[in-house]
Amino acid sequence: MAYDLTEISRGLLALALEEEVITSFAEKAANYIVEIEDFCHEPYCVLLQIHPQKRKVHPLACVGCTPEQVDAIRQMSNPDCPFFIAARSGETTVLNREACSADCACDCRNNLHIVPFRKGNNTIAEMIVSLSETGSPNEDQLQVLQVISGILSKSIARLLFVEQQERMALLVHENPNPILECDEAGEVTYANPAVKKILWQHSIDQDELLPTNHIEYVRSAARLQTPETVKHDVGESSYSWTYQHDAESERTVIYGIDISDQKRIETQLAHDAMHDALTGLPNRNQLFTILKSEFSVIKRRKDYSFALLLIDLDRFKTVIESLGFEAGNVVLSEIASRLRNWRGHDKVVARLGGDEFAIILEDLSNISRVVELANNIKRLIVEPFRVNENSISLTVSIGIAIGNSLAQTPEGILQNASAAVYRAKRQGTNNTEVFDKEMHLNALARLQVHNELADAMASGDLTVYYQPVLGLNDLRVRGFEALARWQHPKKGLLLPGQFIPIAEETGLINELGALVIKTVCRQLAAWKSAHFPLAWVSVNVSAHQFKLDHLVSDIMRYIVEAGADPSRLFVEITEGTAAEHPERAFEMMTKLKEHGIRIALDDFGTGYSSMSYLKRFPIDTLKLDRTFIMGLPENQDDAAIATTVINMAKSLGMKVVAEGVEDERQAMFLRLQKCDEVQGFLYGKPMPERNATLLLKAGARAKKESNPLERIHITK
Ligand code: C2E
Ligand code: MG
Ligand code: MG
């Protein structure tokens, strides 16, 4: 049959002109198609929007389908279904059920024609019609199909585009974020309602909402063809504006995002980085920044000076130990607020951490006035604090340093104030010290010792001496105490008192301690392989080393590396250190004991440890401090203490070593009290490794009754 192609195109074009909504147009067009006389084999015409890559179809019109079939079409996702094959190839395809998997949702009969509609290289829609029972329509039908597909593909593409534009416009219009469009001159040609809302909220006009250099951003977005982003504040709010140029329309779209919350968080983070969390006071970082700005004032005004006060609470640890951390925090917060509210002088108060505060007193050079103000601060702190029914009185040590054109850097003035507070603390409690020239020289000298000591450790000038410890009944060597010595190239042999405190102050002590322990482990291994009598060596561990979490594992590593026997090693911890950190001491001692290392409590009698701790600690030996031996046997107090300590140690199953035995009368007294072991100049001074080895050799040969110490010449 011949079709009136002109009539068909006119009819479809009329529909396309009439209908602006894609689904109405598709519905009417599909109905129009099935009604073309003798064209469709059965009244079946489906129009689909299709997205082959995403495997998605969206029915636009489904004439001749049951609602179930429409649903099935909506569910389609099988990439091998002819719907998608045709969409991908862009070729008209005849549907073959066999080619499609049995469970495919297309649910269509055989021999349907699938006609893809393309826009550019993409299929955007499809028409599925039933033209003949066999799938082979005649020439005339194919001509009609061509006309239909020509008109439909264009109309559907246009309406889909319009719909998309409308959707976009709606998105822009209803977007809660401000969106504007402007021309090349920066003139705003569109603003969504969100923009108007902001203008109204802040009572501003459009110019104030957009960044000050708005026109510059419009131009550069157009020139660079890449989006430009800029931040701009409006009252309390902050916006981030992105300028994006559209070359086709020659317009620039400006998308805004309210970043006030983000900015608030950033500001909060910046504040937190600079402030102490507990008290809200500026922290060390912030103090540094303030000191820097104080020094920049000095650069401009040579006569300007300020005072830095470092305030360190005395015995704050006792508060924490007796009342707990919470109480400690209450006290620190209260101190912060007392200092903050103090009206003595223009100031900045900061907390440096722990129980350390700092105050900058601005524009002040008169030292006696500074000390007077420091005394006022002391009086402020000394007022009792009330913490859960308890009344606590605290004192502070204050170190003062003056910032003027001589002290140039924040680091420098902080170091000076630290040196002053250190000296104040050494003199007891409640003291104030001003950093002066002498302290400066001391600090310099200490720095020099530190540097030289670091070199000495690297070059092998730091060595270990061994002082024998003997059994008091047979005077045979039981072991040695390892004592650090520094063979200084100019000053000769230096004793620990000349460098250990500086090493402790500067943190070098950890390295020094490690070096001593390593040396001792190697020595133990050497004596072991030479089959000398089994002597032990004890090493001193300072409070700093004691704080290291990895101390025990380090010691074990040195032992294993050297091939030493852990049961030949003693670790000496002073009573003071153990009493100051009893929990840590307990943990550390237990770990050492687990590895077979023995523990000695050094300088016993000077550290005020409590009996309950002593009982709990897994201590092997108490070393009775030299100060109680010196007065023996005449001094009654010393005699009483020595006797008590020896008896107490015995009752706790510990051995006692008397330190610093210098004469026979002391030894006699100790022998009568049944002290186990002795160490002192009477028996042997600390000696280099070579002499200690000779001593052991001699011990191996000596007859039981003779004292080997008498037969070798020992040099210090
Ligand atoms: P300490 O652990 O109490 O060591 C005993 C000190 O008493 C040694 O002093 C020793 O020479 C001295 N001494 C022993 N017998 C007598 C005596 O009969 N008369 C007198 N007047 N003194 C005697 P040294 O070697 O000067 O060491 C002093 C302190 O330095 C040691 O006291 C120890 O606390 C510390 N020390 C030594 N070496 C090290 C080390 O490697 N690490 C650590 N952390 N501290 C060490
Ligand atoms: Mg010792
Ligand atoms: Mg000692």
JSON list of C-alpha atoms in Angstrom, two decimals, residues 225-374:
[
{"chain": "A", "resi": 225, "resn": "GLN", "atom": "CA", "xyz": [38.60, 29.29, 30.75]},
{"chain": "A", "resi": 226, "resn": "THR", "atom": "CA", "xyz": [39.01, 27.66, 34.15]},
{"chain": "A", "resi": 227, "resn": "PRO", "atom": "CA", "xyz": [36.92, 28.30, 37.26]},
{"chain": "A", "resi": 228, "resn": "GLU", "atom": "CA", "xyz": [38.24, 30.93, 39.67]},
{"chain": "A", "resi": 229, "resn": "THR", "atom": "CA", "xyz": [37.44, 30.64, 43.38]},
{"chain": "A", "resi": 230, "resn": "VAL", "atom": "CA", "xyz": [37.60, 33.48, 45.87]},
{"chain": "A", "resi": 231, "resn": "LYS", "atom": "CA", "xyz": [36.49, 33.98, 49.48]},
{"chain": "A", "resi": 232, "resn": "HIS", "atom": "CA", "xyz": [34.53, 37.00, 50.61]},
{"chain": "A", "resi": 233, "resn": "ASP", "atom": "CA", "xyz": [33.06, 37.96, 53.98]},
{"chain": "A", "resi": 234, "resn": "VAL", "atom": "CA", "xyz": [29.64, 39.50, 54.41]},
{"chain": "A", "resi": 235, "resn": "GLY", "atom": "CA", "xyz": [29.05, 40.60, 57.98]},
{"chain": "A", "resi": 236, "resn": "GLU", "atom": "CA", "xyz": [29.51, 37.52, 60.17]},
{"chain": "A", "resi": 237, "resn": "SER", "atom": "CA", "xyz": [29.18, 35.17, 57.19]},
{"chain": "A", "resi": 238, "resn": "SER", "atom": "CA", "xyz": [31.81, 34.02, 54.74]},
{"chain": "A", "resi": 239, "resn": "TYR", "atom": "CA", "xyz": [31.19, 32.90, 51.18]},
{"chain": "A", "resi": 240, "resn": "SER", "atom": "CA", "xyz": [33.32, 31.08, 48.69]},
{"chain": "A", "resi": 241, "resn": "TRP", "atom": "CA", "xyz": [32.52, 32.25, 45.13]},
{"chain": "A", "resi": 242, "resn": "THR", "atom": "CA", "xyz": [33.41, 30.22, 42.04]},
{"chain": "A", "resi": 243, "resn": "TYR", "atom": "CA", "xyz": [33.42, 32.09, 38.72]},
{"chain": "A", "resi": 244, "resn": "GLN", "atom": "CA", "xyz": [32.81, 29.82, 35.75]},
{"chain": "A", "resi": 245, "resn": "HIS", "atom": "CA", "xyz": [32.73, 31.18, 32.23]},
{"chain": "A", "resi": 246, "resn": "ASP", "atom": "CA", "xyz": [30.45, 29.65, 29.59]},
{"chain": "A", "resi": 247, "resn": "ALA", "atom": "CA", "xyz": [32.02, 30.34, 26.20]},
{"chain": "A", "resi": 248, "resn": "GLU", "atom": "CA", "xyz": [28.84, 29.54, 24.29]},
{"chain": "A", "resi": 249, "resn": "SER", "atom": "CA", "xyz": [26.62, 32.04, 26.07]},
{"chain": "A", "resi": 250, "resn": "GLU", "atom": "CA", "xyz": [29.53, 34.37, 26.89]},
{"chain": "A", "resi": 251, "resn": "ARG", "atom": "CA", "xyz": [28.16, 34.59, 30.39]},
{"chain": "A", "resi": 252, "resn": "THR", "atom": "CA", "xyz": [29.85, 33.89, 33.67]},
{"chain": "A", "resi": 253, "resn": "VAL", "atom": "CA", "xyz": [28.01, 31.90, 36.28]},
{"chain": "A", "resi": 254, "resn": "ILE", "atom": "CA", "xyz": [28.99, 32.63, 39.89]},
{"chain": "A", "resi": 255, "resn": "TYR", "atom": "CA", "xyz": [28.28, 29.88, 42.40]},
{"chain": "A", "resi": 256, "resn": "GLY", "atom": "CA", "xyz": [28.44, 30.79, 46.07]},
{"chain": "A", "resi": 257, "resn": "ILE", "atom": "CA", "xyz": [28.78, 28.53, 49.10]},
{"chain": "A", "resi": 258, "resn": "ASP", "atom": "CA", "xyz": [28.31, 29.68, 52.66]},
{"chain": "A", "resi": 259, "resn": "ILE", "atom": "CA", "xyz": [31.57, 28.63, 54.36]},
{"chain": "A", "resi": 260, "resn": "SER", "atom": "CA", "xyz": [30.90, 30.39, 57.65]},
{"chain": "A", "resi": 261, "resn": "ASP", "atom": "CA", "xyz": [30.74, 27.11, 59.60]},
{"chain": "A", "resi": 262, "resn": "GLN", "atom": "CA", "xyz": [33.94, 25.86, 58.02]},
{"chain": "A", "resi": 263, "resn": "LYS", "atom": "CA", "xyz": [35.59, 29.18, 58.80]},
{"chain": "A", "resi": 264, "resn": "ARG", "atom": "CA", "xyz": [34.36, 29.06, 62.37]},
{"chain": "A", "resi": 265, "resn": "ILE", "atom": "CA", "xyz": [35.88, 25.56, 62.73]},
{"chain": "A", "resi": 266, "resn": "GLU", "atom": "CA", "xyz": [39.15, 26.78, 61.21]},
{"chain": "A", "resi": 267, "resn": "THR", "atom": "CA", "xyz": [39.17, 29.74, 63.57]},
{"chain": "A", "resi": 268, "resn": "GLN", "atom": "CA", "xyz": [38.45, 27.40, 66.50]},
{"chain": "A", "resi": 269, "resn": "LEU", "atom": "CA", "xyz": [41.28, 25.07, 65.45]},
{"chain": "A", "resi": 270, "resn": "ALA", "atom": "CA", "xyz": [43.66, 28.00, 65.11]},
{"chain": "A", "resi": 271, "resn": "HIS", "atom": "CA", "xyz": [42.58, 29.15, 68.57]},
{"chain": "A", "resi": 272, "resn": "ASP", "atom": "CA", "xyz": [43.07, 25.64, 70.03]},
{"chain": "A", "resi": 273, "resn": "ALA", "atom": "CA", "xyz": [46.55, 25.42, 68.53]},
{"chain": "A", "resi": 274, "resn": "MET", "atom": "CA", "xyz": [47.45, 28.58, 70.38]},
{"chain": "A", "resi": 275, "resn": "HIS", "atom": "CA", "xyz": [45.62, 28.01, 73.67]},
{"chain": "A", "resi": 276, "resn": "ASP", "atom": "CA", "xyz": [45.83, 25.68, 76.56]},
{"chain": "A", "resi": 277, "resn": "ALA", "atom": "CA", "xyz": [42.79, 23.38, 76.66]},
{"chain": "A", "resi": 278, "resn": "LEU", "atom": "CA", "xyz": [42.42, 23.32, 80.44]},
{"chain": "A", "resi": 279, "resn": "THR", "atom": "CA", "xyz": [42.66, 27.02, 81.27]},
{"chain": "A", "resi": 280, "resn": "GLY", "atom": "CA", "xyz": [41.99, 28.69, 77.93]},
{"chain": "A", "resi": 281, "resn": "LEU", "atom": "CA", "xyz": [45.17, 30.72, 78.42]},
{"chain": "A", "resi": 282, "resn": "PRO", "atom": "CA", "xyz": [47.60, 31.24, 75.53]},
{"chain": "A", "resi": 283, "resn": "ASN", "atom": "CA", "xyz": [49.91, 28.23, 75.31]},
{"chain": "A", "resi": 284, "resn": "ARG", "atom": "CA", "xyz": [53.65, 28.02, 74.63]},
{"chain": "A", "resi": 285, "resn": "ASN", "atom": "CA", "xyz": [53.15, 28.57, 70.87]},
{"chain": "A", "resi": 286, "resn": "GLN", "atom": "CA", "xyz": [51.12, 31.68, 71.45]},
{"chain": "A", "resi": 287, "resn": "LEU", "atom": "CA", "xyz": [53.60, 32.94, 74.05]},
{"chain": "A", "resi": 288, "resn": "PHE", "atom": "CA", "xyz": [56.30, 32.59, 71.42]},
{"chain": "A", "resi": 289, "resn": "THR", "atom": "CA", "xyz": [54.29, 34.65, 68.96]},
{"chain": "A", "resi": 290, "resn": "ILE", "atom": "CA", "xyz": [53.66, 37.33, 71.58]},
{"chain": "A", "resi": 291, "resn": "LEU", "atom": "CA", "xyz": [57.35, 37.39, 72.54]},
{"chain": "A", "resi": 292, "resn": "LYS", "atom": "CA", "xyz": [58.21, 37.82, 68.88]},
{"chain": "A", "resi": 293, "resn": "SER", "atom": "CA", "xyz": [55.95, 40.84, 68.64]},
{"chain": "A", "resi": 294, "resn": "GLU", "atom": "CA", "xyz": [57.43, 42.25, 71.86]},
{"chain": "A", "resi": 295, "resn": "PHE", "atom": "CA", "xyz": [60.88, 42.02, 70.27]},
{"chain": "A", "resi": 296, "resn": "SER", "atom": "CA", "xyz": [59.63, 43.71, 67.14]},
{"chain": "A", "resi": 297, "resn": "VAL", "atom": "CA", "xyz": [58.52, 46.63, 69.35]},
{"chain": "A", "resi": 298, "resn": "ILE", "atom": "CA", "xyz": [62.06, 46.70, 70.79]},
{"chain": "A", "resi": 299, "resn": "LYS", "atom": "CA", "xyz": [63.44, 46.92, 67.26]},
{"chain": "A", "resi": 300, "resn": "ARG", "atom": "CA", "xyz": [61.38, 50.04, 66.66]},
{"chain": "A", "resi": 301, "resn": "ARG", "atom": "CA", "xyz": [61.78, 51.54, 70.13]},
{"chain": "A", "resi": 302, "resn": "LYS", "atom": "CA", "xyz": [65.25, 50.99, 71.56]},
{"chain": "A", "resi": 303, "resn": "ASP", "atom": "CA", "xyz": [64.13, 52.19, 75.02]},
{"chain": "A", "resi": 304, "resn": "TYR", "atom": "CA", "xyz": [61.33, 49.61, 75.26]},
{"chain": "A", "resi": 305, "resn": "SER", "atom": "CA", "xyz": [61.73, 46.60, 77.53]},
{"chain": "A", "resi": 306, "resn": "PHE", "atom": "CA", "xyz": [59.49, 44.03, 79.12]},
{"chain": "A", "resi": 307, "resn": "ALA", "atom": "CA", "xyz": [59.78, 41.34, 81.78]},
{"chain": "A", "resi": 308, "resn": "LEU", "atom": "CA", "xyz": [59.12, 37.65, 81.37]},
{"chain": "A", "resi": 309, "resn": "LEU", "atom": "CA", "xyz": [58.17, 35.82, 84.55]},
{"chain": "A", "resi": 310, "resn": "LEU", "atom": "CA", "xyz": [58.21, 32.02, 84.58]},
{"chain": "A", "resi": 311, "resn": "ILE", "atom": "CA", "xyz": [56.10, 30.76, 87.44]},
{"chain": "A", "resi": 312, "resn": "ASP", "atom": "CA", "xyz": [56.56, 27.19, 88.60]},
{"chain": "A", "resi": 313, "resn": "LEU", "atom": "CA", "xyz": [54.37, 25.74, 91.34]},
{"chain": "A", "resi": 314, "resn": "ASP", "atom": "CA", "xyz": [56.27, 24.21, 94.25]},
{"chain": "A", "resi": 315, "resn": "ARG", "atom": "CA", "xyz": [55.39, 20.65, 95.21]},
{"chain": "A", "resi": 316, "resn": "PHE", "atom": "CA", "xyz": [52.50, 20.45, 92.79]},
{"chain": "A", "resi": 317, "resn": "LYS", "atom": "CA", "xyz": [53.20, 16.74, 92.43]},
{"chain": "A", "resi": 318, "resn": "THR", "atom": "CA", "xyz": [52.23, 16.25, 96.04]},
{"chain": "A", "resi": 319, "resn": "VAL", "atom": "CA", "xyz": [48.81, 17.76, 95.33]},
{"chain": "A", "resi": 320, "resn": "ILE", "atom": "CA", "xyz": [48.28, 15.31, 92.48]},
{"chain": "A", "resi": 321, "resn": "GLU", "atom": "CA", "xyz": [49.61, 12.35, 94.42]},
{"chain": "A", "resi": 322, "resn": "SER", "atom": "CA", "xyz": [47.47, 13.05, 97.45]},
{"chain": "A", "resi": 323, "resn": "LEU", "atom": "CA", "xyz": [44.29, 14.44, 95.87]},
{"chain": "A", "resi": 324, "resn": "GLY", "atom": "CA", "xyz": [44.39, 13.15, 92.29]},
{"chain": "A", "resi": 325, "resn": "PHE", "atom": "CA", "xyz": [44.54, 14.66, 88.81]},
{"chain": "A", "resi": 326, "resn": "GLU", "atom": "CA", "xyz": [41.07, 16.18, 88.97]},
{"chain": "A", "resi": 327, "resn": "ALA", "atom": "CA", "xyz": [42.01, 18.21, 92.04]},
{"chain": "A", "resi": 328, "resn": "GLY", "atom": "CA", "xyz": [45.23, 19.20, 90.27]},
{"chain": "A", "resi": 329, "resn": "ASN", "atom": "CA", "xyz": [43.21, 20.52, 87.34]},
{"chain": "A", "resi": 330, "resn": "VAL", "atom": "CA", "xyz": [40.93, 22.48, 89.66]},
{"chain": "A", "resi": 331, "resn": "VAL", "atom": "CA", "xyz": [43.99, 24.13, 91.23]},
{"chain": "A", "resi": 332, "resn": "LEU", "atom": "CA", "xyz": [45.55, 24.93, 87.84]},
{"chain": "A", "resi": 333, "resn": "SER", "atom": "CA", "xyz": [42.29, 26.46, 86.56]},
{"chain": "A", "resi": 334, "resn": "GLU", "atom": "CA", "xyz": [41.97, 28.53, 89.71]},
{"chain": "A", "resi": 335, "resn": "ILE", "atom": "CA", "xyz": [45.55, 29.76, 89.39]},
{"chain": "A", "resi": 336, "resn": "ALA", "atom": "CA", "xyz": [44.87, 30.65, 85.74]},
{"chain": "A", "resi": 337, "resn": "SER", "atom": "CA", "xyz": [41.87, 32.70, 86.73]},
{"chain": "A", "resi": 338, "resn": "ARG", "atom": "CA", "xyz": [43.69, 34.44, 89.61]},
{"chain": "A", "resi": 339, "resn": "LEU", "atom": "CA", "xyz": [46.53, 35.39, 87.26]},
{"chain": "A", "resi": 340, "resn": "ARG", "atom": "CA", "xyz": [44.13, 36.47, 84.53]},
{"chain": "A", "resi": 341, "resn": "ASN", "atom": "CA", "xyz": [42.18, 38.69, 86.91]},
{"chain": "A", "resi": 342, "resn": "TRP", "atom": "CA", "xyz": [45.26, 40.18, 88.53]},
{"chain": "A", "resi": 343, "resn": "ARG", "atom": "CA", "xyz": [45.31, 43.89, 87.81]},
{"chain": "A", "resi": 344, "resn": "GLY", "atom": "CA", "xyz": [48.87, 44.75, 88.85]},
{"chain": "A", "resi": 345, "resn": "HIS", "atom": "CA", "xyz": [50.21, 45.70, 85.43]},
{"chain": "A", "resi": 346, "resn": "ASP", "atom": "CA", "xyz": [49.58, 45.38, 81.68]},
{"chain": "A", "resi": 347, "resn": "LYS", "atom": "CA", "xyz": [50.27, 41.75, 81.04]},
{"chain": "A", "resi": 348, "resn": "VAL", "atom": "CA", "xyz": [49.85, 38.57, 79.04]},
{"chain": "A", "resi": 349, "resn": "VAL", "atom": "CA", "xyz": [49.35, 35.35, 80.98]},
{"chain": "A", "resi": 350, "resn": "ALA", "atom": "CA", "xyz": [50.15, 31.97, 79.42]},
{"chain": "A", "resi": 351, "resn": "ARG", "atom": "CA", "xyz": [50.34, 28.36, 80.55]},
{"chain": "A", "resi": 352, "resn": "LEU", "atom": "CA", "xyz": [53.37, 26.53, 79.27]},
{"chain": "A", "resi": 353, "resn": "GLY", "atom": "CA", "xyz": [52.20, 23.10, 80.36]},
{"chain": "A", "resi": 354, "resn": "GLY", "atom": "CA", "xyz": [52.14, 21.13, 83.61]},
{"chain": "A", "resi": 355, "resn": "ASP", "atom": "CA", "xyz": [52.44, 23.47, 86.55]},
{"chain": "A", "resi": 356, "resn": "GLU", "atom": "CA", "xyz": [54.34, 26.15, 84.63]},
{"chain": "A", "resi": 357, "resn": "PHE", "atom": "CA", "xyz": [52.84, 29.54, 83.85]},
{"chain": "A", "resi": 358, "resn": "ALA", "atom": "CA", "xyz": [54.36, 32.62, 82.24]},
{"chain": "A", "resi": 359, "resn": "ILE", "atom": "CA", "xyz": [53.56, 36.29, 82.46]},
{"chain": "A", "resi": 360, "resn": "ILE", "atom": "CA", "xyz": [54.81, 39.01, 80.19]},
{"chain": "A", "resi": 361, "resn": "LEU", "atom": "CA", "xyz": [54.79, 42.38, 81.93]},
{"chain": "A", "resi": 362, "resn": "GLU", "atom": "CA", "xyz": [54.78, 44.94, 79.19]},
{"chain": "A", "resi": 363, "resn": "ASP", "atom": "CA", "xyz": [56.74, 48.15, 78.94]},
{"chain": "A", "resi": 364, "resn": "LEU", "atom": "CA", "xyz": [58.72, 47.66, 82.12]},
{"chain": "A", "resi": 365, "resn": "SER", "atom": "CA", "xyz": [62.43, 47.88, 82.79]},
{"chain": "A", "resi": 366, "resn": "ASN", "atom": "CA", "xyz": [62.81, 48.74, 86.47]},
{"chain": "A", "resi": 367, "resn": "ILE", "atom": "CA", "xyz": [63.95, 45.46, 88.00]},
{"chain": "A", "resi": 368, "resn": "SER", "atom": "CA", "xyz": [62.90, 46.29, 91.55]},
{"chain": "A", "resi": 369, "resn": "ARG", "atom": "CA", "xyz": [59.41, 47.09, 90.29]},
{"chain": "A", "resi": 370, "resn": "VAL", "atom": "CA", "xyz": [59.35, 43.73, 88.48]},
{"chain": "A", "resi": 371, "resn": "VAL", "atom": "CA", "xyz": [60.38, 41.90, 91.66]},
{"chain": "A", "resi": 372, "resn": "GLU", "atom": "CA", "xyz": [57.72, 43.80, 93.60]},
{"chain": "A", "resi": 373, "resn": "LEU", "atom": "CA", "xyz": [55.10, 42.70, 91.07]},
{"chain": "A", "resi": 374, "resn": "ALA", "atom": "CA", "xyz": [56.43, 39.12, 91.26]}
]
